[in-house]
Short mmCIF file of C-alpha atoms and ligand atoms in Angstrom, two decimals:
data_model
loop_
_atom_site.label_atom_id
_atom_site.label_comp_id
_atom_site.label_asym_id
_atom_site.label_seq_id
_atom_site.Cartn_x
_atom_site.Cartn_y
_atom_site.Cartn_z
CA UNK A 29 -72.62 66.80 111.60
CA UNK A 30 -71.23 63.58 110.11
CA UNK A 31 -69.91 61.67 113.19
CA UNK A 32 -66.64 60.65 111.49
CA UNK A 33 -65.97 64.26 110.49
CA UNK A 34 -66.78 65.47 114.00
CA UNK A 35 -64.39 62.93 115.52
CA UNK A 36 -61.57 64.00 113.20
CA UNK A 37 -62.17 67.68 113.96
CA UNK A 38 -62.37 67.10 117.72
CA UNK A 39 -59.00 65.33 117.68
CA UNK A 40 -57.23 68.06 115.65
CA UNK A 41 -55.72 71.37 116.62
CA UNK A 42 -54.12 72.56 113.41
CA UNK A 43 -56.88 72.35 110.84
CA UNK A 44 -56.62 74.03 107.46
CA UNK A 45 -59.58 74.41 105.17
CA UNK A 46 -59.23 74.69 101.42
CA UNK A 47 -62.39 75.70 99.56
CA UNK A 48 -63.74 76.41 96.11
CA UNK A 49 -66.87 77.73 94.42
CA UNK A 50 -69.07 75.03 95.99
CA UNK A 51 -68.64 76.68 99.40
CA UNK A 52 -70.59 79.71 98.22
CA UNK A 53 -73.27 78.12 96.05
CA UNK A 54 -75.48 77.63 99.12
CA UNK A 55 -75.19 81.38 99.67
CA UNK A 56 -76.71 81.86 96.23
CA UNK A 57 -73.47 82.52 94.37
CA UNK A 58 -73.23 80.37 91.25
CA UNK A 59 -69.93 79.32 89.75
CA UNK A 60 -69.36 81.93 87.05
CA UNK A 61 -68.28 79.14 84.71
CA UNK A 62 -71.73 77.59 84.81
CA UNK A 63 -73.24 78.49 81.49
CA UNK A 64 -77.01 78.79 81.20
CA UNK A 65 -79.49 79.88 78.53
CA UNK A 66 -79.66 83.40 79.88
CA UNK A 67 -75.91 83.60 79.65
CA UNK A 68 -75.58 82.64 75.99
CA UNK A 69 -78.29 85.11 75.01
CA UNK A 70 -76.46 87.96 76.68
CA UNK A 71 -72.75 87.38 76.10
CA UNK A 72 -70.85 86.73 72.91
CA UNK A 73 -67.79 85.19 74.56
CA UNK A 74 -67.17 82.33 77.01
CA UNK A 75 -66.62 83.46 80.62
CA UNK A 76 -62.94 82.49 80.52
CA UNK A 77 -62.43 84.96 77.67
CA UNK A 78 -64.27 87.83 79.32
CA UNK A 79 -62.52 87.30 82.66
CA UNK A 80 -59.07 87.53 81.11
CA UNK A 81 -56.48 90.25 81.41
CA UNK A 82 -56.33 91.04 77.70
CA UNK A 83 -60.13 91.26 77.43
CA UNK A 84 -60.23 93.60 80.42
CA UNK A 85 -57.67 95.87 78.78
CA UNK A 86 -59.41 95.85 75.39
CA UNK A 87 -63.09 95.90 76.42
CA UNK A 88 -63.39 97.17 79.99
CA UNK A 89 -67.09 98.04 79.72
CA UNK A 90 -68.00 94.55 78.49
CA UNK A 91 -65.81 93.10 81.21
CA UNK A 92 -67.55 95.11 83.93
CA UNK A 93 -70.99 94.25 82.55
CA UNK A 94 -70.22 90.54 82.97
CA UNK A 95 -68.31 91.05 86.21
CA UNK A 96 -71.09 92.98 87.92
CA UNK A 97 -73.80 90.58 86.72
CA UNK A 98 -72.00 87.30 87.24
CA UNK A 99 -69.34 87.73 89.88
CA UNK A 100 -70.62 90.28 92.39
CA UNK A 101 -73.38 89.30 94.80
CA UNK A 102 -73.35 92.08 97.35
CA UNK A 103 -76.40 90.76 99.25
CA UNK A 104 -75.09 87.20 99.66
CA UNK A 105 -74.83 85.98 103.26
CA UNK A 106 -72.45 83.41 104.78
CA UNK A 107 -73.89 79.90 105.07
CA UNK A 108 -73.34 77.18 107.66
CA UNK A 109 -69.98 76.21 106.20
CA UNK A 110 -68.58 79.76 106.50
CA UNK A 111 -70.00 80.09 110.00
CA UNK A 112 -68.71 76.77 111.32
CA UNK A 113 -65.24 77.42 109.94
CA UNK A 114 -65.17 80.83 111.63
CA UNK A 115 -66.22 79.15 114.88
CA UNK A 116 -63.45 76.54 114.58
CA UNK A 117 -60.94 79.36 114.16
CA UNK A 118 -62.26 81.10 117.29
CA UNK A 119 -61.91 77.83 119.20
CA UNK A 120 -58.26 77.75 118.14
CA UNK A 121 -58.55 74.52 116.13
CA UNK A 122 -58.50 75.99 112.65
CA UNK A 123 -55.46 77.99 111.59
CA UNK A 124 -56.33 79.18 108.08
CA UNK A 125 -58.95 79.23 105.40
CA UNK A 126 -57.54 79.08 101.89
CA UNK A 127 -60.15 80.00 99.31
CA UNK A 128 -60.51 80.28 95.58
CA UNK A 129 -63.59 82.44 96.06
CA UNK A 130 -63.56 86.21 95.74
CA UNK A 131 -66.80 86.98 97.58
CA UNK A 132 -65.43 87.80 101.06
CA UNK A 133 -68.02 85.57 102.77
CA UNK A 134 -65.50 83.88 105.08
CA UNK A 135 -64.58 87.29 106.53
CA UNK A 136 -68.27 88.21 106.70
CA UNK A 137 -68.79 85.08 108.85
CA UNK A 138 -65.97 86.16 111.17
CA UNK A 139 -62.94 84.29 109.85
CA UNK A 140 -59.75 86.28 110.30
CA UNK A 141 -56.99 84.34 108.64
CA UNK A 142 -58.27 83.99 105.08
CA UNK A 143 -55.88 83.44 102.19
CA UNK A 144 -57.64 84.56 99.02
CA UNK A 145 -55.84 82.89 96.14
CA UNK A 146 -57.91 84.71 93.53
CA UNK A 147 -58.31 88.05 95.27
CA UNK A 148 -61.51 89.76 96.39
CA UNK A 149 -64.32 91.80 94.87
CA UNK A 150 -64.09 94.02 97.95
CA UNK A 151 -60.68 95.36 96.94
CA UNK A 152 -60.20 97.46 93.84
CA UNK A 153 -57.41 99.75 92.84
CA UNK A 154 -56.57 102.48 90.36
CA UNK A 155 -54.23 101.20 87.68
CA UNK A 156 -52.61 104.63 87.40
CA UNK A 157 -52.08 105.93 90.95
CA UNK A 158 -52.69 102.77 92.98
CA UNK A 159 -55.41 104.22 95.20
CA UNK A 160 -57.64 101.55 96.76
CA UNK A 161 -61.40 101.46 96.49
CA UNK A 162 -64.18 99.34 97.99
CA UNK A 163 -66.92 97.48 96.20
CA UNK A 164 -69.16 100.56 95.93
CA UNK A 165 -66.71 102.22 93.55
CA UNK A 166 -67.36 99.41 91.08
CA UNK A 167 -71.10 99.08 91.73
CA UNK A 168 -71.74 102.83 91.41
CA UNK A 169 -68.99 103.61 88.96
CA UNK A 170 -70.88 103.48 85.68
CA UNK A 171 -69.86 101.21 82.84
CA UNK A 172 -66.14 101.58 83.62
CA UNK A 173 -65.27 102.81 87.14
CA UNK A 174 -62.69 105.59 87.10
CA UNK A 175 -60.39 107.02 89.76
CA UNK A 176 -60.35 110.73 90.59
CA UNK A 177 -56.98 110.85 88.83
CA UNK A 178 -58.48 109.61 85.57
CA UNK A 179 -57.11 106.06 85.79
CA UNK A 180 -59.25 102.95 85.39
CA UNK A 181 -60.21 101.10 88.56
CA UNK A 182 -59.42 97.39 88.37
CA UNK A 183 -60.77 94.71 90.69
CA UNK A 184 -58.07 93.08 92.80
CA UNK A 185 -59.05 89.65 91.48
CA UNK A 186 -56.80 87.32 89.55
CA UNK A 187 -57.94 87.24 85.95
CA UNK A 188 -57.08 84.58 83.41
CA UNK A 189 -53.59 85.22 81.99
CA UNK A 190 -52.57 86.75 85.33
CA UNK A 191 -50.43 84.94 87.89
CA UNK A 192 -51.37 84.25 91.46
CA UNK A 193 -49.85 86.28 94.27
CA UNK A 194 -46.66 84.34 95.11
CA UNK A 195 -46.74 85.43 98.75
CA UNK A 196 -50.27 84.09 99.29
CA UNK A 197 -49.35 80.90 97.47
CA UNK A 198 -46.26 80.42 99.68
CA UNK A 199 -48.26 81.00 102.84
CA UNK A 200 -50.90 78.51 101.67
CA UNK A 201 -48.25 75.85 101.08
CA UNK A 202 -46.82 76.49 104.55
CA UNK A 203 -50.19 76.13 106.28
CA UNK A 204 -51.02 72.96 104.37
CA UNK A 205 -47.61 71.41 105.08
CA UNK A 206 -48.02 72.02 108.80
CA UNK A 207 -51.69 71.06 109.09
CA UNK A 208 -52.69 68.01 111.13
CA UNK A 209 -56.02 67.95 109.29
CA UNK A 210 -56.90 69.25 105.85
CA UNK A 211 -60.52 69.73 104.88
CA UNK A 212 -61.11 70.34 101.18
CA UNK A 213 -64.58 71.49 100.26
CA UNK A 214 -66.65 72.66 97.34
CA UNK A 215 -64.00 72.15 94.70
CA UNK A 216 -63.62 69.50 92.04
CA UNK A 217 -59.85 70.04 92.30
CA UNK A 218 -59.32 70.58 88.61
CA UNK A 219 -58.71 74.34 88.61
CA UNK A 220 -55.12 75.43 89.14
CA UNK A 221 -53.61 75.58 91.74
CA UNK A 222 -55.98 73.49 93.84
CA UNK A 223 -54.69 70.02 93.02
CA UNK A 224 -51.04 71.02 93.36
CA UNK A 225 -51.57 72.58 96.79
CA UNK A 226 -53.17 69.48 98.24
CA UNK A 227 -50.06 67.48 97.41
CA UNK A 228 -48.25 69.39 100.16
CA UNK A 229 -50.39 67.79 102.83
CA UNK A 230 -48.51 65.00 104.61
CA UNK A 231 -50.96 64.06 107.37
CA UNK A 232 -53.50 61.29 107.74
CA UNK A 233 -56.65 63.34 108.01
CA UNK A 234 -57.55 64.49 104.52
CA UNK A 235 -61.27 65.09 104.22
CA UNK A 236 -62.96 65.83 100.90
CA UNK A 237 -66.44 67.31 100.89
CA UNK A 238 -67.88 67.77 97.44
CA UNK A 239 -71.17 67.11 95.69
CA UNK A 240 -69.48 65.17 92.90
CA UNK A 241 -66.51 62.85 93.04
CA UNK A 242 -62.96 64.10 92.44
CA UNK A 243 -59.80 62.43 91.24
CA UNK A 244 -58.46 62.74 94.80
CA UNK A 245 -61.20 60.70 96.45
CA UNK A 246 -59.01 57.57 96.69
CA UNK A 247 -56.29 59.48 98.53
CA UNK A 248 -58.67 60.96 101.07
CA UNK A 249 -59.21 59.48 104.52
CA UNK A 250 -62.84 60.56 104.47
CA UNK A 251 -65.02 61.49 101.48
CA UNK A 252 -68.39 63.13 102.02
CA UNK A 253 -70.52 63.54 98.90
CA UNK A 254 -72.90 66.27 99.89
CA UNK A 255 -73.46 70.01 99.95
CA UNK A 256 -70.89 71.49 102.27
CA UNK A 257 -73.28 73.85 104.06
CA UNK A 258 -75.45 70.86 104.90
CA UNK A 259 -72.46 68.86 106.15
CA UNK A 260 -71.49 71.68 108.53
CA UNK A 261 -75.03 72.22 109.82
ZN1 ZN B 311 -55.92 107.03 90.42
#
């Protein structure tokens, strides 16, 4: 591990990690916003349109086609970043993982206190009776997964046009405010609410780990421009 990063971690006991899509790319999960040739052949709309609340309500089968192809990777495994963060939590140094990802890989690696700002593909619920379902209900549910009661099953993920869970947001702010070290990884910090949350950090150990530069690099105490899984090796 980067010696400066190691030194900062070793001298901290209230670390909070904030992560984005880049944390999971080394597990083979691409950012769903990344548009490729295959994508434009298959879908008529940009991802932000398909993954919106109104599109889900109007065209659930098209939504689920995209969602299952582009946002669910049931065979993905945690990488070194997920594993090291889980280990730091077990050692008592890390207090929370705040993630914009919906893949559940932090929990799969053993992390317990995970704040999922955008929800999780592993939780799904009936819009009519509220019954909860796992991922299988969506994977095996045909073009539009339905509850026994006849209602449509909706993933518990935050779609465009939907607001974030205020309780999770509040808890995230609280953890960041109280952190002695904040590690931000795999996010370019442009997607709401990432940039705003980081402003709550008041300490002197802000570490940014991202493949490309961000507008926050100058404010950070340490910037590491690399793949995050590699950094945590
Ligand atoms: Zn139902």
